[in-house]
CSV table of C-alpha atoms and ligand atoms in Angstrom, one decimal:
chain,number,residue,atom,x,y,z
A,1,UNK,CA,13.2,-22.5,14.9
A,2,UNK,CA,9.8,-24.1,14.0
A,3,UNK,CA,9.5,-21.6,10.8
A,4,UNK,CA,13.2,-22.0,9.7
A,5,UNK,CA,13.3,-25.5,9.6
A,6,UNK,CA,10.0,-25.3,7.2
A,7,UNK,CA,11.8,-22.7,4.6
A,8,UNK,CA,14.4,-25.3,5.0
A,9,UNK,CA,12.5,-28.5,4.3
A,10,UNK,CA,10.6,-26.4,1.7
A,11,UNK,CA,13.9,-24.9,-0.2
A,12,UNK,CA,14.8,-25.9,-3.9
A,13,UNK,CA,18.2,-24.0,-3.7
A,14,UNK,CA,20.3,-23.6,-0.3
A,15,UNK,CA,23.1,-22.1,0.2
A,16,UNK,CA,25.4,-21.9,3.1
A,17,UNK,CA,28.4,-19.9,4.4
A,18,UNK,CA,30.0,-21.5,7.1
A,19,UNK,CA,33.0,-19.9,8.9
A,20,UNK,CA,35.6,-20.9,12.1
A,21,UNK,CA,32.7,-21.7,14.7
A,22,UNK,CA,31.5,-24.8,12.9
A,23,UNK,CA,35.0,-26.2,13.5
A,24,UNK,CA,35.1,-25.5,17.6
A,25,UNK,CA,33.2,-28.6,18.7
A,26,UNK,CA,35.4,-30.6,16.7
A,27,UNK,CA,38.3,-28.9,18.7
A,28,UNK,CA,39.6,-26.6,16.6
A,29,UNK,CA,40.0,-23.3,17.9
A,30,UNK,CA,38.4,-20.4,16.3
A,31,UNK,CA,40.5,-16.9,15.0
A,32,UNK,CA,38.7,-14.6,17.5
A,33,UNK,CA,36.6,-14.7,20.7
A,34,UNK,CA,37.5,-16.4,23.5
A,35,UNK,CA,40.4,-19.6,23.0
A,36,UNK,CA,40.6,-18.0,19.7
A,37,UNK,CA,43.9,-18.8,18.1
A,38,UNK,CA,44.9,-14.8,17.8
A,39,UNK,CA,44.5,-14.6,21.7
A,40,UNK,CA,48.4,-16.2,21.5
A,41,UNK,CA,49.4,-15.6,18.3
A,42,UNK,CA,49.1,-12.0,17.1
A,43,UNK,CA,47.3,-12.8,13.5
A,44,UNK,CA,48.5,-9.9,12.0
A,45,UNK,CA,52.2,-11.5,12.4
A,46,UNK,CA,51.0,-14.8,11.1
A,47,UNK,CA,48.6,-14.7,8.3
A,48,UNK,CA,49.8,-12.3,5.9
A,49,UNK,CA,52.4,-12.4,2.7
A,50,UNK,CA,54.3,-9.9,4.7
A,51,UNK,CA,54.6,-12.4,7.7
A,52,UNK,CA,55.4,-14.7,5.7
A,53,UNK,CA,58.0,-13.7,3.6
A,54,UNK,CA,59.7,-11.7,6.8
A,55,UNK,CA,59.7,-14.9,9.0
A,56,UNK,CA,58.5,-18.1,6.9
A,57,UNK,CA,59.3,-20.5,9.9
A,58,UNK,CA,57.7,-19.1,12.4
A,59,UNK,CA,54.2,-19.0,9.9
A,60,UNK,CA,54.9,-22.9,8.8
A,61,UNK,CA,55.2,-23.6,12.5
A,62,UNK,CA,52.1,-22.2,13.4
A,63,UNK,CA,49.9,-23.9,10.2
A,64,UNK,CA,52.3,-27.1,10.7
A,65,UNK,CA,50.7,-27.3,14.5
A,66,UNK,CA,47.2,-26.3,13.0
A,67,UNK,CA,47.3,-29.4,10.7
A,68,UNK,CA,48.4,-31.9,13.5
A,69,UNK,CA,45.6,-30.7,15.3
A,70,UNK,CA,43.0,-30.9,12.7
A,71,UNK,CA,44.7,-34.6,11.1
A,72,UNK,CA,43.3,-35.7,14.7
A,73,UNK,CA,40.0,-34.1,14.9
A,74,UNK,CA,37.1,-35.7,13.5
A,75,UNK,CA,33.8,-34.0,11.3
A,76,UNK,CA,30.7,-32.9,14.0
A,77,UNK,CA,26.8,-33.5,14.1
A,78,UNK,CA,27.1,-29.7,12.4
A,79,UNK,CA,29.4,-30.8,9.3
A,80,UNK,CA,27.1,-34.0,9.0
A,81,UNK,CA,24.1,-32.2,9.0
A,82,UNK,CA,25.7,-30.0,6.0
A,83,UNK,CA,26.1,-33.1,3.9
A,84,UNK,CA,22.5,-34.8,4.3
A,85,UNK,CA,20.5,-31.7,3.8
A,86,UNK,CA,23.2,-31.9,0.3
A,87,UNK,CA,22.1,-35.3,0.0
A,88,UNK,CA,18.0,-33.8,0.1
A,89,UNK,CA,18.2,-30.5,-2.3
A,90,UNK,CA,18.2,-30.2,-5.4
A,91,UNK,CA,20.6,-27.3,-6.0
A,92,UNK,CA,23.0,-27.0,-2.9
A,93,UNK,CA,26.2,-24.9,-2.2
A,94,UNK,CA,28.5,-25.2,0.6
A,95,UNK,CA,30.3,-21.6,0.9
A,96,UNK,CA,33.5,-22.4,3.7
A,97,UNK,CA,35.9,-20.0,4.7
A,98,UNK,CA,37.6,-23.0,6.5
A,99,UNK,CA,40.8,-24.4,5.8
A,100,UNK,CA,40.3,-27.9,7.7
A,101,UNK,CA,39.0,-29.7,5.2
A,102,UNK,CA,36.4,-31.6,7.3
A,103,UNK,CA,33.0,-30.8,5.4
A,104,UNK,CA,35.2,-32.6,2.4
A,105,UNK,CA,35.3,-35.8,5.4
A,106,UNK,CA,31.9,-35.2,6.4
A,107,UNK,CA,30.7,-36.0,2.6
A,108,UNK,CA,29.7,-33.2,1.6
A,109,UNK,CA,30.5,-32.4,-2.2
A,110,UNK,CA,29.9,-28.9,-3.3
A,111,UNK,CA,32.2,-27.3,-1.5
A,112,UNK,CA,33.4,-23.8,-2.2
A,113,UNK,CA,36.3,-22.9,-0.3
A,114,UNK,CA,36.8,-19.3,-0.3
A,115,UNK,CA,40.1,-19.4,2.0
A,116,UNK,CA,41.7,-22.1,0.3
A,117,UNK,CA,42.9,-25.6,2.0
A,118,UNK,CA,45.4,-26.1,4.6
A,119,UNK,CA,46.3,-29.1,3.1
A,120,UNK,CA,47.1,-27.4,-0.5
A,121,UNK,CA,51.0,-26.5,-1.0
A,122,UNK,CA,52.1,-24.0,-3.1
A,123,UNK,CA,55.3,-23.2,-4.2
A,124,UNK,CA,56.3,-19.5,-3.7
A,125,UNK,CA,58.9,-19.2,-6.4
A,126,UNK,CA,57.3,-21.3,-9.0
A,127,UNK,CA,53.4,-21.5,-8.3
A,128,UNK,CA,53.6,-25.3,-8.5
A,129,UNK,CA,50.5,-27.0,-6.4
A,130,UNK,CA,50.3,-30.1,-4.7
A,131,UNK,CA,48.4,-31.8,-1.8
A,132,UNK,CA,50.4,-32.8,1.6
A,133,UNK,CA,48.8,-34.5,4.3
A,134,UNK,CA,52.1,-35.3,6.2
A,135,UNK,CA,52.0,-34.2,9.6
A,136,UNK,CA,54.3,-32.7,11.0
A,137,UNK,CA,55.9,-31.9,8.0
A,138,UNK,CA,59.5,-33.1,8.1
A,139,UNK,CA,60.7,-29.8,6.9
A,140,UNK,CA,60.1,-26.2,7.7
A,141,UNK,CA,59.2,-24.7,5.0
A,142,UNK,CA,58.5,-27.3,2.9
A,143,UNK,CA,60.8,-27.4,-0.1
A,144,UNK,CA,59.3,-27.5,-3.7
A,145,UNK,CA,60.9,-29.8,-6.5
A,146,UNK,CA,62.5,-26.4,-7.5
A,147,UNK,CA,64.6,-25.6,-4.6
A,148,UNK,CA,62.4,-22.8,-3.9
A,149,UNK,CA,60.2,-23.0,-0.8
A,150,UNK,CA,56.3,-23.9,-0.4
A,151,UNK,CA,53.6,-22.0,1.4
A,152,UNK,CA,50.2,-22.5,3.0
A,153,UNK,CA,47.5,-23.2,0.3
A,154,UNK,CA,45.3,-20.1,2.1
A,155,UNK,CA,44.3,-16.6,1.6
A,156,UNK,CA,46.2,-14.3,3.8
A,157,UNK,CA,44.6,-10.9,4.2
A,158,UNK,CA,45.5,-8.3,1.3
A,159,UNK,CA,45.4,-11.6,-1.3
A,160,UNK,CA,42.6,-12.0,-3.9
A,161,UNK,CA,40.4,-14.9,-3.2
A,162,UNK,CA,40.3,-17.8,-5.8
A,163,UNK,CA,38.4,-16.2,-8.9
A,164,UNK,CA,36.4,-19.2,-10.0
A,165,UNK,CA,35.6,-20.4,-6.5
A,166,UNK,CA,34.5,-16.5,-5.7
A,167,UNK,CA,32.4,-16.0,-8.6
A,168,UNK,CA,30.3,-19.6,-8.0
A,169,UNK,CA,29.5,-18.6,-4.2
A,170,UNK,CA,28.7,-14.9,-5.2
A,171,UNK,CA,26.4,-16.9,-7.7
A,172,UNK,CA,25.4,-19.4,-5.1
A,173,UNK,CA,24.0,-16.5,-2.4
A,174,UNK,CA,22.1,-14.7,-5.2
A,175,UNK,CA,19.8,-17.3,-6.0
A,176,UNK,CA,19.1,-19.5,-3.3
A,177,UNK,CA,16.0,-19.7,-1.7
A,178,UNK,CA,17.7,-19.9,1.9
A,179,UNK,CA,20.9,-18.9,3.0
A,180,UNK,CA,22.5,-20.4,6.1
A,181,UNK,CA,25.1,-18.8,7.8
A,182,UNK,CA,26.8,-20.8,10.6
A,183,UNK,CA,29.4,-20.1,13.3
A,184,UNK,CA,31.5,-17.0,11.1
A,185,UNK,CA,32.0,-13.5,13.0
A,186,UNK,CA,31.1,-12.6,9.5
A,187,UNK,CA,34.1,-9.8,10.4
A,188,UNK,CA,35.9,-10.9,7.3
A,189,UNK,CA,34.9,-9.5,3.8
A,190,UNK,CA,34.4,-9.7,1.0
A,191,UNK,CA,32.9,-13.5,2.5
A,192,UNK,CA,30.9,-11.8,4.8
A,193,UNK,CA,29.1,-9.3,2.1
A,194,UNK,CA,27.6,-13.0,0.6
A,195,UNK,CA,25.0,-12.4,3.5
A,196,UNK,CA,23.9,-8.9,2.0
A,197,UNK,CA,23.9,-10.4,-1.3
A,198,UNK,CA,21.4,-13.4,-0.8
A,199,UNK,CA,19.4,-10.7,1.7
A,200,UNK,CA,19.4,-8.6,-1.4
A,201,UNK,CA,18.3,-11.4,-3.6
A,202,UNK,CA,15.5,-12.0,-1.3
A,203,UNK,CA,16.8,-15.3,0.1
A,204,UNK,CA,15.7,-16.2,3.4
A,205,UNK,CA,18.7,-15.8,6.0
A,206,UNK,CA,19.2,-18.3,8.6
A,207,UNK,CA,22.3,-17.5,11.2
A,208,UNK,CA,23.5,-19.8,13.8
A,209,UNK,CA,26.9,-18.8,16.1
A,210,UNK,CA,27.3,-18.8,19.8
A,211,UNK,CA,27.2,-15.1,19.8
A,212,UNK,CA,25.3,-12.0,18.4
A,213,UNK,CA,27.5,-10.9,15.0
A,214,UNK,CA,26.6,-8.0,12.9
A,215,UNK,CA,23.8,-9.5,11.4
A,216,UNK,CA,22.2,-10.8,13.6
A,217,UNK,CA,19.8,-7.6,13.8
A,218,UNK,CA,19.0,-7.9,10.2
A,219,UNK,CA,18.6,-11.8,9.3
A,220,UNK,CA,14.8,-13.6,8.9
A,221,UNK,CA,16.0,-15.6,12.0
A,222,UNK,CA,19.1,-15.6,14.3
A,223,UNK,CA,19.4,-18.4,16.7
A,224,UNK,CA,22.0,-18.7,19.2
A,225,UNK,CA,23.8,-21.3,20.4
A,226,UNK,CA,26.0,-24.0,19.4
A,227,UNK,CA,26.0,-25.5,15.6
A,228,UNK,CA,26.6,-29.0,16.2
A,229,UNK,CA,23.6,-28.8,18.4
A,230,UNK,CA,21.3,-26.4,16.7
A,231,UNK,CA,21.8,-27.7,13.1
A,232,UNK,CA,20.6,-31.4,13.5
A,233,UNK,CA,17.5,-30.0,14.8
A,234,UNK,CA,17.2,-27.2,12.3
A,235,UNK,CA,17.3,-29.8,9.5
A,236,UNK,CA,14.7,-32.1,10.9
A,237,UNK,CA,12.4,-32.2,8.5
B,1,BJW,C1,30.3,-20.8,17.2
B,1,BJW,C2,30.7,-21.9,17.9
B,1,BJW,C3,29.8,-23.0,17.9
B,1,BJW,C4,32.2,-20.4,18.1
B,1,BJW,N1,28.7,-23.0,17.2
B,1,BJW,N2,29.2,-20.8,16.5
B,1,BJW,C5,40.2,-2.8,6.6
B,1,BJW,C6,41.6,-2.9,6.9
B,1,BJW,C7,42.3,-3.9,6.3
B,1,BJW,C8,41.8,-4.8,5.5
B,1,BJW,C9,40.4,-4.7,5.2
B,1,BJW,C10,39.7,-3.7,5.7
B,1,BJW,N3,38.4,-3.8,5.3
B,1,BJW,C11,38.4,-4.9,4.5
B,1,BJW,C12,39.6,-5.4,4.4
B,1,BJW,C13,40.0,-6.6,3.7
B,1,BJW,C14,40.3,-7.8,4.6
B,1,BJW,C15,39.3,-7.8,5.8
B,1,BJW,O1,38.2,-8.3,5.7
B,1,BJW,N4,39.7,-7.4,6.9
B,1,BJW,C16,38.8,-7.2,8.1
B,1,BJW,C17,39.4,-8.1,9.3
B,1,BJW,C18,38.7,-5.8,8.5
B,1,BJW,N5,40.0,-8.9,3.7
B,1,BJW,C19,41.0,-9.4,2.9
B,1,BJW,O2,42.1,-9.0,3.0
B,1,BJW,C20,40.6,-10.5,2.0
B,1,BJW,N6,41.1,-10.2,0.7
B,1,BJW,C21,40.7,-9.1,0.0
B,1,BJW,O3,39.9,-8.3,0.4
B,1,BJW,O4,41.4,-9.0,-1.2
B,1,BJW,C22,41.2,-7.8,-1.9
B,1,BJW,C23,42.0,-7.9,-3.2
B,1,BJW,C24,41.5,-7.9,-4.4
B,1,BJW,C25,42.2,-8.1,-5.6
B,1,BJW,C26,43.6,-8.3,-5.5
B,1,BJW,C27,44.2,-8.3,-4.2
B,1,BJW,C28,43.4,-8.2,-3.1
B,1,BJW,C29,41.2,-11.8,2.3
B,1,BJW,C30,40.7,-12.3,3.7
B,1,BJW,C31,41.5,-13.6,4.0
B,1,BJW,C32,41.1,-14.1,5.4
B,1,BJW,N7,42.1,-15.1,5.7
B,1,BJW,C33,41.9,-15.8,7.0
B,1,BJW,C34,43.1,-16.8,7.2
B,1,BJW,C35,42.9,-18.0,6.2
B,1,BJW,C36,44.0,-19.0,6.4
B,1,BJW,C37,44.0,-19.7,7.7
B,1,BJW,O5,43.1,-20.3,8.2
B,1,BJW,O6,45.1,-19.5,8.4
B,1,BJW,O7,40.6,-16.5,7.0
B,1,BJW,S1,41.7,-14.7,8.4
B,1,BJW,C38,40.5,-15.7,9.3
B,1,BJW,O8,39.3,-15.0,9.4
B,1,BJW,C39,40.3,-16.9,8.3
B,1,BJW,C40,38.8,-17.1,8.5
B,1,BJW,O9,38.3,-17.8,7.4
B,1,BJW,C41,38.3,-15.7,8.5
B,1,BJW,C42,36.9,-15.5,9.1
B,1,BJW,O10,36.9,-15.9,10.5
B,1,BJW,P1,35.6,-16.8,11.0
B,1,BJW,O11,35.6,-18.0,10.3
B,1,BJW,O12,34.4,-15.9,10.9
B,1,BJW,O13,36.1,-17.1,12.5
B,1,BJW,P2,36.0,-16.2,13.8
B,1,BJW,O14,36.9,-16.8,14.8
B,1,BJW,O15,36.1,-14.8,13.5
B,1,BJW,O16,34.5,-16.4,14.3
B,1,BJW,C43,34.0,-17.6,14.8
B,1,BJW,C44,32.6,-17.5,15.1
B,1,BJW,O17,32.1,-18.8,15.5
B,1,BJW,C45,32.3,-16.6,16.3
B,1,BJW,O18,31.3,-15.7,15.9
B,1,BJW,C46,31.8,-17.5,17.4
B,1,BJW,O19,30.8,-16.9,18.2
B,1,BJW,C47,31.2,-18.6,16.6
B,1,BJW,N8,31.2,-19.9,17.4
B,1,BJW,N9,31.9,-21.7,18.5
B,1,BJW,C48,28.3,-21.9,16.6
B,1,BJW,N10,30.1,-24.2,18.6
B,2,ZN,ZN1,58.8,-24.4,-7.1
């Protein structure tokens, strides 16, 4: 811990790729693992364009009971740590996979969401965008101005992520001096190759997650146990 909080303190660039885990202690559940949200709902049913355009109500209901959930939950010491170490470096990236939205009410700024927003509409038929923070929403699925229907703001599996937001966090891993990687399975590519890529670029990888993932072999330092815990320290400078 003592030598990662140093390449931390020490760090002109940082990046940081943070996934499901960082969420938990704020009482969100995570995808996978134990309480995971695909332990009673089969993912493969709910987050895909073929889920959604065989049963659309049964996908709205489950991201409509998602968004109630996080509307009550609040940022934790993990997410706030994220936005002062922003606050202290000079160059700073915040690579989420999350949908919640809560780094944006932690404060922190640069945030690159790779997965999209929860809160983001979009309409299926006519691509229209818009935010909605209703919850619930009074209407499953939500109707767009054109009659045709709305869907989660996400990337489902199969989907392209955002271009522009892809290109700045593959930019983001490949020159930082240290890469953090907190509370991600780091099951799900192509996010998950941003830890080769700022290994390859000779970044100095920091992980943090409950449990062993497939890095955790390979990374300049793994430490294990909880993020809104381990972070605060890890940033103590
Ligand atoms: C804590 C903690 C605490 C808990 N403190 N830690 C083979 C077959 C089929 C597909 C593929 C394949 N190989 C690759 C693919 C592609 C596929 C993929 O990766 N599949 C794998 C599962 C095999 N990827 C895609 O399809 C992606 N798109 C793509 O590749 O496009 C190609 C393309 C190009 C051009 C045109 C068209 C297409 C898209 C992936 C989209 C993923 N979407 C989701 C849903 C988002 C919306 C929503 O939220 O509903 O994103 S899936 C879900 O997984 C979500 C997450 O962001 C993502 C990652 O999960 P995450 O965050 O890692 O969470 P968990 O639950 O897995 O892990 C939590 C961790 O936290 C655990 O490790 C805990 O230990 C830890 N933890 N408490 C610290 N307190
Ligand atoms: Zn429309």
């Amino acid at each position: 811990m003592q030598a990662a909080r140093e390449w931390l303190a020490k760090a002109r660039s940082v990046a940081v790729l943070t996934g499901a885990g960082i969420s938990a202690e704020s009482g969100i559940p995570t995808f996978r693992g134990g309480g995971g949200l695909w332990k009673q709902f089969r993912a493969e049913d709910l987050a895909t364009p073929q889920a959604f355009a065989r049963d659309p109500v049964t996908v709205w209901e489950w991201y409509d009971w998602r968004r109630c959930l996080i509307a009550r939950a609040q940022p934790n010491p993990a997410h706030l740590a994220l936005a002062e170490l922003e606050n202290r470096t000079p160059r700073f990236s915040l690579i989420t996979q999350n949908v919640d939205g809560l780094h944006d009410r932690a404060g922190s700024r640069r945030i690159l969401k790779v997965h999209g927003d929860i809160w983001r509409l979009r309409c299926a038929a006519c691509g229209k965008e818009w935010d909605d923070y209703t919850c619930p929403l009074p209407q499953l699925p939500p109707p767009c101005s054109c009659g045709g229907m709305a869907r989660p703001g996400v990337v489902w599996f199969g989907e392209a992520l955002p271009a522009d937001v892809w290109t700045a966090a593959g930019q983001a891993a490949a020159s930082c001096e240290v890469f953090l990687v907190i509370g991600t399975s780091a099951l799900v590519y192509p996010a998950a190759g941003l830890v080769t890529v700022a290994e390859g670029a000779g970044a100095r990888v920091i992980e943090i997650n409950l449990e062993r993932t497939p890095y955790s072999g390979q990374v300049d330092c793994s430490l294990q146990g909880k993020a809104g815990e381990l972070l605060p320290e890890l940033i103590k400078s």
